Short mmCIF file of C-alpha atoms and ligand atoms in Angstrom, two decimals:
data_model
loop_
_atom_site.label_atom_id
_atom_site.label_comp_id
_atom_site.label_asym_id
_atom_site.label_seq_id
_atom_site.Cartn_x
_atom_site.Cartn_y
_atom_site.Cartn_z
CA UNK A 1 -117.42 3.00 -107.62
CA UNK A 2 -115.22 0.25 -108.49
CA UNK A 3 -115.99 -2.84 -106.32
CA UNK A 4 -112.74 -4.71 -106.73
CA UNK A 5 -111.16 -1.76 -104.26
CA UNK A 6 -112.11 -1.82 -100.57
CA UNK A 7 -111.08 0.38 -97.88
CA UNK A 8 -111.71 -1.61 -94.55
CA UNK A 9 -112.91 1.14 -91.79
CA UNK A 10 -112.21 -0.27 -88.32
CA UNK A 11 -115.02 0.79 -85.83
CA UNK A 12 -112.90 -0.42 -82.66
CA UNK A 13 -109.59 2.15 -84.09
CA UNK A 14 -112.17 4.78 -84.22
CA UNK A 15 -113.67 4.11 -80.80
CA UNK A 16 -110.12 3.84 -79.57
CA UNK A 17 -108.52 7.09 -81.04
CA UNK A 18 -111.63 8.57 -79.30
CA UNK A 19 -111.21 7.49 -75.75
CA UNK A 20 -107.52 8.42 -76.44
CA UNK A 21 -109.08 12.01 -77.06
CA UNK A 22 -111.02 11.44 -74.47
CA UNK A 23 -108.03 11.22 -71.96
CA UNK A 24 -106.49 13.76 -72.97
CA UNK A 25 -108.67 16.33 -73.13
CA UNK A 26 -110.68 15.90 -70.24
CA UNK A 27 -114.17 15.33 -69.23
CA UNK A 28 -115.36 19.34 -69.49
CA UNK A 29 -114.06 19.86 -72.81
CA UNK A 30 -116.18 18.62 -76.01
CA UNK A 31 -115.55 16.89 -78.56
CA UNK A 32 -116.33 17.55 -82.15
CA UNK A 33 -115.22 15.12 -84.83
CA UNK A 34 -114.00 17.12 -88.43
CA UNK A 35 -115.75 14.91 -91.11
CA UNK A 36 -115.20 17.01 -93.98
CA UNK A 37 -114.45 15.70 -97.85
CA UNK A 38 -116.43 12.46 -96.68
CA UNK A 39 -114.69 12.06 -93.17
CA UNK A 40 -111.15 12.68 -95.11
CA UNK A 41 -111.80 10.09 -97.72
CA UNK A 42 -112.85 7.13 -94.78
CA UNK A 43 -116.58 7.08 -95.63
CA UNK A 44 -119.16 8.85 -93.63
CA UNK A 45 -121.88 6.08 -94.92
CA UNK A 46 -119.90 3.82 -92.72
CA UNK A 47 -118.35 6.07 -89.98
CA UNK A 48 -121.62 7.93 -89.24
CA UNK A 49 -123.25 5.17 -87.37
CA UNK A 50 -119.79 4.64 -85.06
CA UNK A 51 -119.27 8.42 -84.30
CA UNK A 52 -122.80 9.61 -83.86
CA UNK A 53 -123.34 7.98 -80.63
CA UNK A 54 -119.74 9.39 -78.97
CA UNK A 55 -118.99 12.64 -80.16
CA UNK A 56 -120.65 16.33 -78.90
CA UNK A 57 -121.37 17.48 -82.78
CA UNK A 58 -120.06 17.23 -86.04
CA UNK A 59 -117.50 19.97 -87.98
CA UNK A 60 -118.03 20.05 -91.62
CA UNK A 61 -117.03 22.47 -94.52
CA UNK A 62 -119.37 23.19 -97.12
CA UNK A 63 -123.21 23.91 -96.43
CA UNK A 64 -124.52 20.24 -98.55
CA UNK A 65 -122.26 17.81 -95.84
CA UNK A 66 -123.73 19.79 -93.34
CA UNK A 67 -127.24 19.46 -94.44
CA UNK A 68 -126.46 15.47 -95.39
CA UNK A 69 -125.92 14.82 -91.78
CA UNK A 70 -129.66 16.16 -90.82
CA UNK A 71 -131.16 13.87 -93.49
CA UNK A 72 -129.35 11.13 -91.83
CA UNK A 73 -130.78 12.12 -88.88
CA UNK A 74 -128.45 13.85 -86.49
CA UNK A 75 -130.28 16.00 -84.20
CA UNK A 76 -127.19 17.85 -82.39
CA UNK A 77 -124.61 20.44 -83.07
CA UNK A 78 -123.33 20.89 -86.59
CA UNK A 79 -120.90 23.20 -87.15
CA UNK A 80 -120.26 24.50 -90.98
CA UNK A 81 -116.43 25.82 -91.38
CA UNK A 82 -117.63 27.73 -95.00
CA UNK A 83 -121.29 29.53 -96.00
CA UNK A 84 -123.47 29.26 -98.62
CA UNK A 85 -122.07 31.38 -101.13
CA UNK A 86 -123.51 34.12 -103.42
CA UNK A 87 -126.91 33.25 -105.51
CA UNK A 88 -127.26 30.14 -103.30
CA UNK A 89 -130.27 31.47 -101.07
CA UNK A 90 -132.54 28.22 -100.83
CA UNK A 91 -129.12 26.51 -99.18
CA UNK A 92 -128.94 29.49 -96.92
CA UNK A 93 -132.27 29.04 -95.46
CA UNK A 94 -132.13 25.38 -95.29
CA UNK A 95 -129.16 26.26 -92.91
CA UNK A 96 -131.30 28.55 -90.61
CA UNK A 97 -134.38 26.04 -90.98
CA UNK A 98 -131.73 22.96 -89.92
CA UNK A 99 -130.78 24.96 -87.04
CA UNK A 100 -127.26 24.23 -88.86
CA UNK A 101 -124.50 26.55 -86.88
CA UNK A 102 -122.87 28.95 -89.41
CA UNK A 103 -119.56 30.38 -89.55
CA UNK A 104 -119.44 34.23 -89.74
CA UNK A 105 -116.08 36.08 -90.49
CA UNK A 106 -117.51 39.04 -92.38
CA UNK A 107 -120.10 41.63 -91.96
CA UNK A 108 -121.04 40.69 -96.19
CA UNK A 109 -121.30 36.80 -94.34
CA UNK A 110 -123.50 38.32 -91.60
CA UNK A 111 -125.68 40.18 -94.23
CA UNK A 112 -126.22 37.38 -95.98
CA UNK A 113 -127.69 34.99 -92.88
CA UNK A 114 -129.43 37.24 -91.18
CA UNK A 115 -131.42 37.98 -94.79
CA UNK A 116 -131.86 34.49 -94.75
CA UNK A 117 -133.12 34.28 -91.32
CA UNK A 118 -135.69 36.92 -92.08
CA UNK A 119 -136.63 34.95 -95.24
CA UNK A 120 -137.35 31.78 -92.97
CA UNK A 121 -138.56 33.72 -89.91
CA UNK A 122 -136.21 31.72 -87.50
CA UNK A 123 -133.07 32.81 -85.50
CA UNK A 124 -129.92 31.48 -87.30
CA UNK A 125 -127.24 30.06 -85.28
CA UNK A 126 -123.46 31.64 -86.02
CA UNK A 127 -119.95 31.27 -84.64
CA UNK A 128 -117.33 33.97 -85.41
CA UNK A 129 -114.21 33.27 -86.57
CA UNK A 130 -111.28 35.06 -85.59
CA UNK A 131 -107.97 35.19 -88.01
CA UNK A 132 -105.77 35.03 -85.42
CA UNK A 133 -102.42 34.69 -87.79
CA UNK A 134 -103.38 32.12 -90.01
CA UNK A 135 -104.25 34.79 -92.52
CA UNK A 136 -107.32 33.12 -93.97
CA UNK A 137 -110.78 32.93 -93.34
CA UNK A 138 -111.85 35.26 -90.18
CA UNK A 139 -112.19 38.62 -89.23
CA UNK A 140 -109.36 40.29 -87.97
CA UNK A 141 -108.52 39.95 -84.55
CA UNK A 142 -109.03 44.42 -84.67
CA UNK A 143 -112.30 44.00 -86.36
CA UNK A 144 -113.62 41.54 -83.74
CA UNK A 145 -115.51 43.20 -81.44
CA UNK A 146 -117.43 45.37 -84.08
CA UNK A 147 -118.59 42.57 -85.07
CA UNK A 148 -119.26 40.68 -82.38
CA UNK A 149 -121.64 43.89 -81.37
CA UNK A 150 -122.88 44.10 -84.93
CA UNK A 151 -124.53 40.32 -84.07
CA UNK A 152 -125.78 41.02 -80.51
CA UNK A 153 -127.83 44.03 -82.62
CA UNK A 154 -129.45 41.75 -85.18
CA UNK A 155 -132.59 39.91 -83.38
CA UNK A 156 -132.00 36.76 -85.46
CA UNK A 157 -128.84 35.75 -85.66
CA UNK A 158 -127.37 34.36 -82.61
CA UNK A 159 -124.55 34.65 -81.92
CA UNK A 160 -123.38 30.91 -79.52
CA UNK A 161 -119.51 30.53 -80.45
CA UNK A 162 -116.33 32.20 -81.40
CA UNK A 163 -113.44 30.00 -82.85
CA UNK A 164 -109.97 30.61 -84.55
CA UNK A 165 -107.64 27.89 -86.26
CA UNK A 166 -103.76 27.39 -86.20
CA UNK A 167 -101.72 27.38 -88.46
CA UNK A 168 -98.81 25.78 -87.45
CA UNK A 169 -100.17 23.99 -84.27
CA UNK A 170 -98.14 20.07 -85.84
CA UNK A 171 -94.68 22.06 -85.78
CA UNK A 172 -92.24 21.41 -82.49
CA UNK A 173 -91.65 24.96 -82.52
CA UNK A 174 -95.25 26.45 -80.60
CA UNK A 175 -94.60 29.98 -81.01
CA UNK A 176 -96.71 31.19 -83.73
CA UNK A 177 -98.91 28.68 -82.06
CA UNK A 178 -98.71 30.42 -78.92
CA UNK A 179 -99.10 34.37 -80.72
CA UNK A 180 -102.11 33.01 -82.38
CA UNK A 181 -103.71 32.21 -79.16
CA UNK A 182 -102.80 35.35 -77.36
CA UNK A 183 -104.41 37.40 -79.77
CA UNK A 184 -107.28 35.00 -79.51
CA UNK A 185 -107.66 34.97 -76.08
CA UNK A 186 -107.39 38.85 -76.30
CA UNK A 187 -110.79 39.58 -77.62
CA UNK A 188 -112.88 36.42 -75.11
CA UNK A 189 -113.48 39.29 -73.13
CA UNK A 190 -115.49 41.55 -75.03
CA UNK A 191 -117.41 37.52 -76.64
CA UNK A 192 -119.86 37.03 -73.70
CA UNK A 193 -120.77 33.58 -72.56
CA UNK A 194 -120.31 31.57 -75.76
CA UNK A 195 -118.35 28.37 -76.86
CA UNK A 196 -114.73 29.26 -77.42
CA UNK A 197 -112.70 26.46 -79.45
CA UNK A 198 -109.57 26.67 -81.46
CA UNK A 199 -107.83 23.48 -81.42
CA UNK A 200 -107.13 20.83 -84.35
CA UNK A 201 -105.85 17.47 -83.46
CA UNK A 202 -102.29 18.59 -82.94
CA UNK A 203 -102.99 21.49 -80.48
CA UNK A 204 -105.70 18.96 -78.90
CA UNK A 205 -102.55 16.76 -77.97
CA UNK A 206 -100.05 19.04 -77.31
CA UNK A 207 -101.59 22.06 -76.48
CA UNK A 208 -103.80 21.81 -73.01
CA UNK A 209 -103.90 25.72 -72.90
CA UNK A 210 -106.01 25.35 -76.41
CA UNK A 211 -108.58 23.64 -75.01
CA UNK A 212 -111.25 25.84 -74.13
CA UNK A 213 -114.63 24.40 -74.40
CA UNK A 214 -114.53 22.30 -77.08
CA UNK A 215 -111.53 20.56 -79.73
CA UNK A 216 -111.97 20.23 -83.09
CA UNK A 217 -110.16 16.98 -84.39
CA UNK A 218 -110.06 15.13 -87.24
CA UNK A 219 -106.64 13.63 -88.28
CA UNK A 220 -106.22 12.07 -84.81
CA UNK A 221 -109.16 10.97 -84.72
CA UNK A 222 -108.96 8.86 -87.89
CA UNK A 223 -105.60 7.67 -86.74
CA UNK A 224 -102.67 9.64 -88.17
CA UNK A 225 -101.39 11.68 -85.35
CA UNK A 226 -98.26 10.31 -84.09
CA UNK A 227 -97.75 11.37 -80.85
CA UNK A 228 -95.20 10.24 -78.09
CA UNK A 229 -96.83 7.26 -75.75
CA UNK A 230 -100.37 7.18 -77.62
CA UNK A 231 -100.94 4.61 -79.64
CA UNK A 232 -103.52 6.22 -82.35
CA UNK A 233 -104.08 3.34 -84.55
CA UNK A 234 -104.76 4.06 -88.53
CA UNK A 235 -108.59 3.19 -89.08
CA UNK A 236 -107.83 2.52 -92.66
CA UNK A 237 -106.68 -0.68 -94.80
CA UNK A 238 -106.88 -0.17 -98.73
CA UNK A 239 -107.48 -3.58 -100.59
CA UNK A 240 -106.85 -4.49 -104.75
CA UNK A 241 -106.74 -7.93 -106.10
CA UNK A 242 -103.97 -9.31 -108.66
CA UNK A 243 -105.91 -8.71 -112.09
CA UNK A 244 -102.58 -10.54 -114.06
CA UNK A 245 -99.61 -11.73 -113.77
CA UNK A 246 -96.42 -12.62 -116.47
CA UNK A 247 -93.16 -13.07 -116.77
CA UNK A 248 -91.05 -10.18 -118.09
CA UNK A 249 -87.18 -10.91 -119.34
CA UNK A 250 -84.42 -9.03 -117.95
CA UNK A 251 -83.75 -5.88 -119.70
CA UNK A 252 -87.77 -5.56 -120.30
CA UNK A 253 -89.55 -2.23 -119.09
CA UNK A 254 -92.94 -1.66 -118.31
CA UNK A 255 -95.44 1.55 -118.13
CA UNK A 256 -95.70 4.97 -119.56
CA UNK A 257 -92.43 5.97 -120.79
CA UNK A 258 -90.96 2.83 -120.00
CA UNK A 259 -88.60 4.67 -117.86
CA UNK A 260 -88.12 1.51 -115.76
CA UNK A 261 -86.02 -1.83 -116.67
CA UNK A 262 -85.90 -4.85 -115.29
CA UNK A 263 -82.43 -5.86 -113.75
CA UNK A 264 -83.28 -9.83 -113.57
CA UNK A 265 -86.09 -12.20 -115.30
CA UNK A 266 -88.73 -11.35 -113.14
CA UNK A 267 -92.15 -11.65 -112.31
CA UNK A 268 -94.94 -8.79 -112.53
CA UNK A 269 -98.25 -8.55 -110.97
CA UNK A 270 -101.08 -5.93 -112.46
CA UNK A 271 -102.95 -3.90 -109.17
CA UNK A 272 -105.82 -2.39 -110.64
CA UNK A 273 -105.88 1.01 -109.06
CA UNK A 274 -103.98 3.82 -110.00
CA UNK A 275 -104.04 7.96 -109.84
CA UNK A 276 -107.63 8.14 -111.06
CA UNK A 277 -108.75 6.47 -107.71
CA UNK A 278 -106.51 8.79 -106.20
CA UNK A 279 -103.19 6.41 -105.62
CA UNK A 280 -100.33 9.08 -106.34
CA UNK A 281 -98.23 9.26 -109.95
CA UNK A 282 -95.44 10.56 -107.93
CA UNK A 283 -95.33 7.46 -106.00
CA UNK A 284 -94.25 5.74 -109.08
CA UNK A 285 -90.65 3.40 -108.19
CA UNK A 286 -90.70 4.59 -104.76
CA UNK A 287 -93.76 2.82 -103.06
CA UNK A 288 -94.33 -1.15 -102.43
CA UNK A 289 -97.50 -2.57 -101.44
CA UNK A 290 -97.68 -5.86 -99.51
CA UNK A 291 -98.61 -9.15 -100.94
CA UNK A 292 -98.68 -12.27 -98.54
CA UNK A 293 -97.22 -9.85 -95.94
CA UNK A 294 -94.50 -9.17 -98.28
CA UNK A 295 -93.17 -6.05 -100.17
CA UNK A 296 -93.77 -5.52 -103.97
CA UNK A 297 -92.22 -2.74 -105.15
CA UNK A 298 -94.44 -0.52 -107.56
CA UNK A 299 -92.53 0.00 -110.69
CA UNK A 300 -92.51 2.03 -113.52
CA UNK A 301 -95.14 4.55 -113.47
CA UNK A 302 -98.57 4.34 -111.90
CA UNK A 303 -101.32 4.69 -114.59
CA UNK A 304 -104.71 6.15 -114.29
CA UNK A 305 -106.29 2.66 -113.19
CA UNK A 306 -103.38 0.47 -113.00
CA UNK A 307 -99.88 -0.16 -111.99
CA UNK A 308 -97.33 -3.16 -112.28
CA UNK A 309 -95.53 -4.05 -109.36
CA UNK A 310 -92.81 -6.66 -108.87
CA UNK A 311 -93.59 -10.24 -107.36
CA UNK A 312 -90.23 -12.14 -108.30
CA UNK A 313 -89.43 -12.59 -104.62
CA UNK A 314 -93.41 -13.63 -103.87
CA UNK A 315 -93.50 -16.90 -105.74
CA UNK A 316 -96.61 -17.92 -104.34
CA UNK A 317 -98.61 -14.92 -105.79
CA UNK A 318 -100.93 -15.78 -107.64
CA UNK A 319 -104.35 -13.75 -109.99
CA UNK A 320 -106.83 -13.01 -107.49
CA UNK A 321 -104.29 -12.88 -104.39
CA UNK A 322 -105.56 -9.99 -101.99
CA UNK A 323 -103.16 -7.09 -102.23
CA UNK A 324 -102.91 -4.51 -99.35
CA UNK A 325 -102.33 -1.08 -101.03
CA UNK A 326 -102.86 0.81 -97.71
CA UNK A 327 -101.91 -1.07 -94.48
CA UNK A 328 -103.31 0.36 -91.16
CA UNK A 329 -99.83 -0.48 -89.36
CA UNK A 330 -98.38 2.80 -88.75
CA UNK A 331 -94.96 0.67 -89.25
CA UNK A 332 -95.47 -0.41 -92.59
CA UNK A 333 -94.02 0.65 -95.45
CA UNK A 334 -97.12 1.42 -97.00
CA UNK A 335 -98.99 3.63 -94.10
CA UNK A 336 -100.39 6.23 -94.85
CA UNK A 337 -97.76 8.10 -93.19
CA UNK A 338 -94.95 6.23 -94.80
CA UNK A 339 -97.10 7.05 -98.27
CA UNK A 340 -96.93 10.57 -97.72
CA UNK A 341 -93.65 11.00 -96.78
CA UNK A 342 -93.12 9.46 -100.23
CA UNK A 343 -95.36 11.15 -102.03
CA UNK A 344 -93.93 14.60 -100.19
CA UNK A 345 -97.29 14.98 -98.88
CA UNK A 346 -99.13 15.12 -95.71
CA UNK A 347 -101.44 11.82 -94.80
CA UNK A 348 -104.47 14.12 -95.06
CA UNK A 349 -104.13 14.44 -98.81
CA UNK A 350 -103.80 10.49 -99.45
CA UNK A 351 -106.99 9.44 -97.62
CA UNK A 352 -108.59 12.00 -99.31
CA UNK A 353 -107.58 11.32 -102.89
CA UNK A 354 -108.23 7.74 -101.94
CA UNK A 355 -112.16 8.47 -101.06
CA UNK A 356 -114.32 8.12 -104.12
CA UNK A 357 -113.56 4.69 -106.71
CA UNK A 358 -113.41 2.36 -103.32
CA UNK A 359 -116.12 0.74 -102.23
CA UNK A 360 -115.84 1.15 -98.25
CA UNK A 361 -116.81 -1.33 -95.54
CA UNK A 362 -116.92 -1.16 -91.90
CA UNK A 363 -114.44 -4.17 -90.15
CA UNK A 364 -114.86 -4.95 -86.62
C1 LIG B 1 -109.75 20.54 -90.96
C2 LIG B 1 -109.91 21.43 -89.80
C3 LIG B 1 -109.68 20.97 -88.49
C4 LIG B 1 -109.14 19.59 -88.17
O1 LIG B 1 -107.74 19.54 -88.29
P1 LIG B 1 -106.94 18.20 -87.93
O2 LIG B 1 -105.52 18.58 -88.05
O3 LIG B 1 -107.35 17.17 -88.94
O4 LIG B 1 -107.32 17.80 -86.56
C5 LIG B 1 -109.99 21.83 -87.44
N1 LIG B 1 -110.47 23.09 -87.67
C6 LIG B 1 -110.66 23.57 -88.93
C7 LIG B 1 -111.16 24.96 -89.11
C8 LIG B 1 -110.37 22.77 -90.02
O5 LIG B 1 -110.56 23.26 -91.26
#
């Protein structure tokens, strides 16, 4: 952890991308935050405390997030996206003892948790997924109801919820969107009384027919879901300090390579963060990050821990000026989504990069 980086996590953005949810999915439908990879890279030490309280259960991929949120406490729903795998059998009966909520999609996954629920001697809790098109993880829409039946044999394992994910649900263009969910909503029939959900953030907004009992959202919910006439607002502000500053002569260059010169006698500022702590190489000469509410353009390339960037035109900047790597303003040039676009990326991948060297603190 390097303590000269912070990533300011707004509470009140959070709370406020939530009652946006809120509004548009309706009062029946629940609401289950994705907080994998450490809440996308935001922090669950300092989100935990603000979503607990407002959201109907938490989504998570691998079996140890799953079982972190029980030691911190949380009594309700948790939902794990992936199993324990292979030799790990003391994680798979933690799960069952938990009462963590497993995903099945095979009958090998199915095997595998109901051997650890005899090992425990408690039911274990499973949704099915269903590949509905995405071509990933889940059984096969045809293979569906076997299974389902396979589950409704076993005395514990019970079965509470079937699920599916989209592939495609961000695109304009809704009609793989809308194939997926046919073949979906194909096999409900033959599910019982369970919790149907399918929905990420984008099918959550766009996508009321999605809905079903629950959404599971985590991009909008942290803020990067641009959507017409909802304001989601970016929960996230990365901070570095000036470490250095000098004056390089026209025709200098700086960085690995020195593939970049310097057109005029100008001024350069050292940022201490770099791709190690998960700020892209690729966003070498393209990105600027904001000094004194002014741009400094990054140049030459980004290093593992540091990168140079140009303060000519910021006279006033000085070692130790605050310099805002990551802005929460959706409109700045260095957003998150402005940063991917850069980067050719999608915002997911930056916050998540950006997770593990910064120290993170919650802000208002
Ligand atoms: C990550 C994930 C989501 C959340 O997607 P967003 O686009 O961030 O809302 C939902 N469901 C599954 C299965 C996921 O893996």
């Amino acid at each position: 952890m390097k303590n000269y980086l912070t990533a300011s996590i707004s509470a009140s953005a959070v709370r406020h991308n939530i009652a946006l949810l809120r509004g548009r999915i309706g009062a029946g439908v629940k609401l289950c935050p994705v907080v994998k990879d450490d809440c996308y890279g935001h922090g669950m030490d300092v989100l935990y405390p603000v979503l607990a309280g407002l959201v109907d259960g938490f989504a998570v991929a691998s079996p140890h997030e799953a079982l972190a949120l029980r030691r911190r406490g949380y009594k309700g729903f948790v939902l794990c996206l992936l199993s324990a795998y292979f030799d790990e059998l003391d994680v798979q009966d933690e799960l069952v003892r938990q009462s963590i909520t497993q995903t099945v999609m095979s009958s090998t996954a199915l095997a595998s948790i109901r051997a650890a629920a005899e090992r425990v001697g408690a039911t274990a809790q499973v949704h099915l997924k269903v590949d509905s098109g995405m071509g990933r993880l889940g059984v096969p829409v045809g293979q569906a109801a076997g299974l389902i039946q396979a589950i409704h044999e076993l005395s514990d394992v019970e079965l509470t919820g079937i699920y599916t994910h989209f592939s495609s649900a961000e695109e304009a263009d809704k009609s793989t969107t809308f194939q997926q969910l046919e073949r979906f909503v194909s096999i409900l029939p033959k599910a019982g009384n369970l919790t149907v959900h399918a929905a990420n953030s984008a099918a959550a907004l766009e996508l009321p027919e999605s809905h079903f009992d629950m959404v599971r959202v985590g991009l909008a919910l942290y803020g990067y879901r641009p959507v017409e006439g909802l304001d989601f607002r970016p929960c996230m502000a990365v901070a570095a300090k000036l470490i250095a500053v000098k004056h390089l002569p026209k025709g200098s260059r700086s960085g690995y390579g020195l593939v970049y010169e310097y057109a005029r006698d100008s001024r350069v500022g050292i940022v201490p963060i770099g791709y190690g702590d998960g700020y892209f190489r690729n966003l070498s000469d393209r990105a600027v990050v904001r000094i004194h509410g002014k741009d400094a353009p990054v140049c030459g390339r980004v290093s593992m821990d540091q990168m140079t960037v140009d303060i000519t035109d910021i006279p006033e900047a000085k070692v130790g000026d605050e310099v805002e790597v990551i802005s929460s303003d959706p409109a700045a040039p260095n957003s998150v989504g402005n940063l991917a676009r850069l980067a050719g990326t999608v915002p997911y991948e930056i916050t998540c990069h950006l997770g593990h060297n910064i120290r993170h603190l919650l802000v208002d």
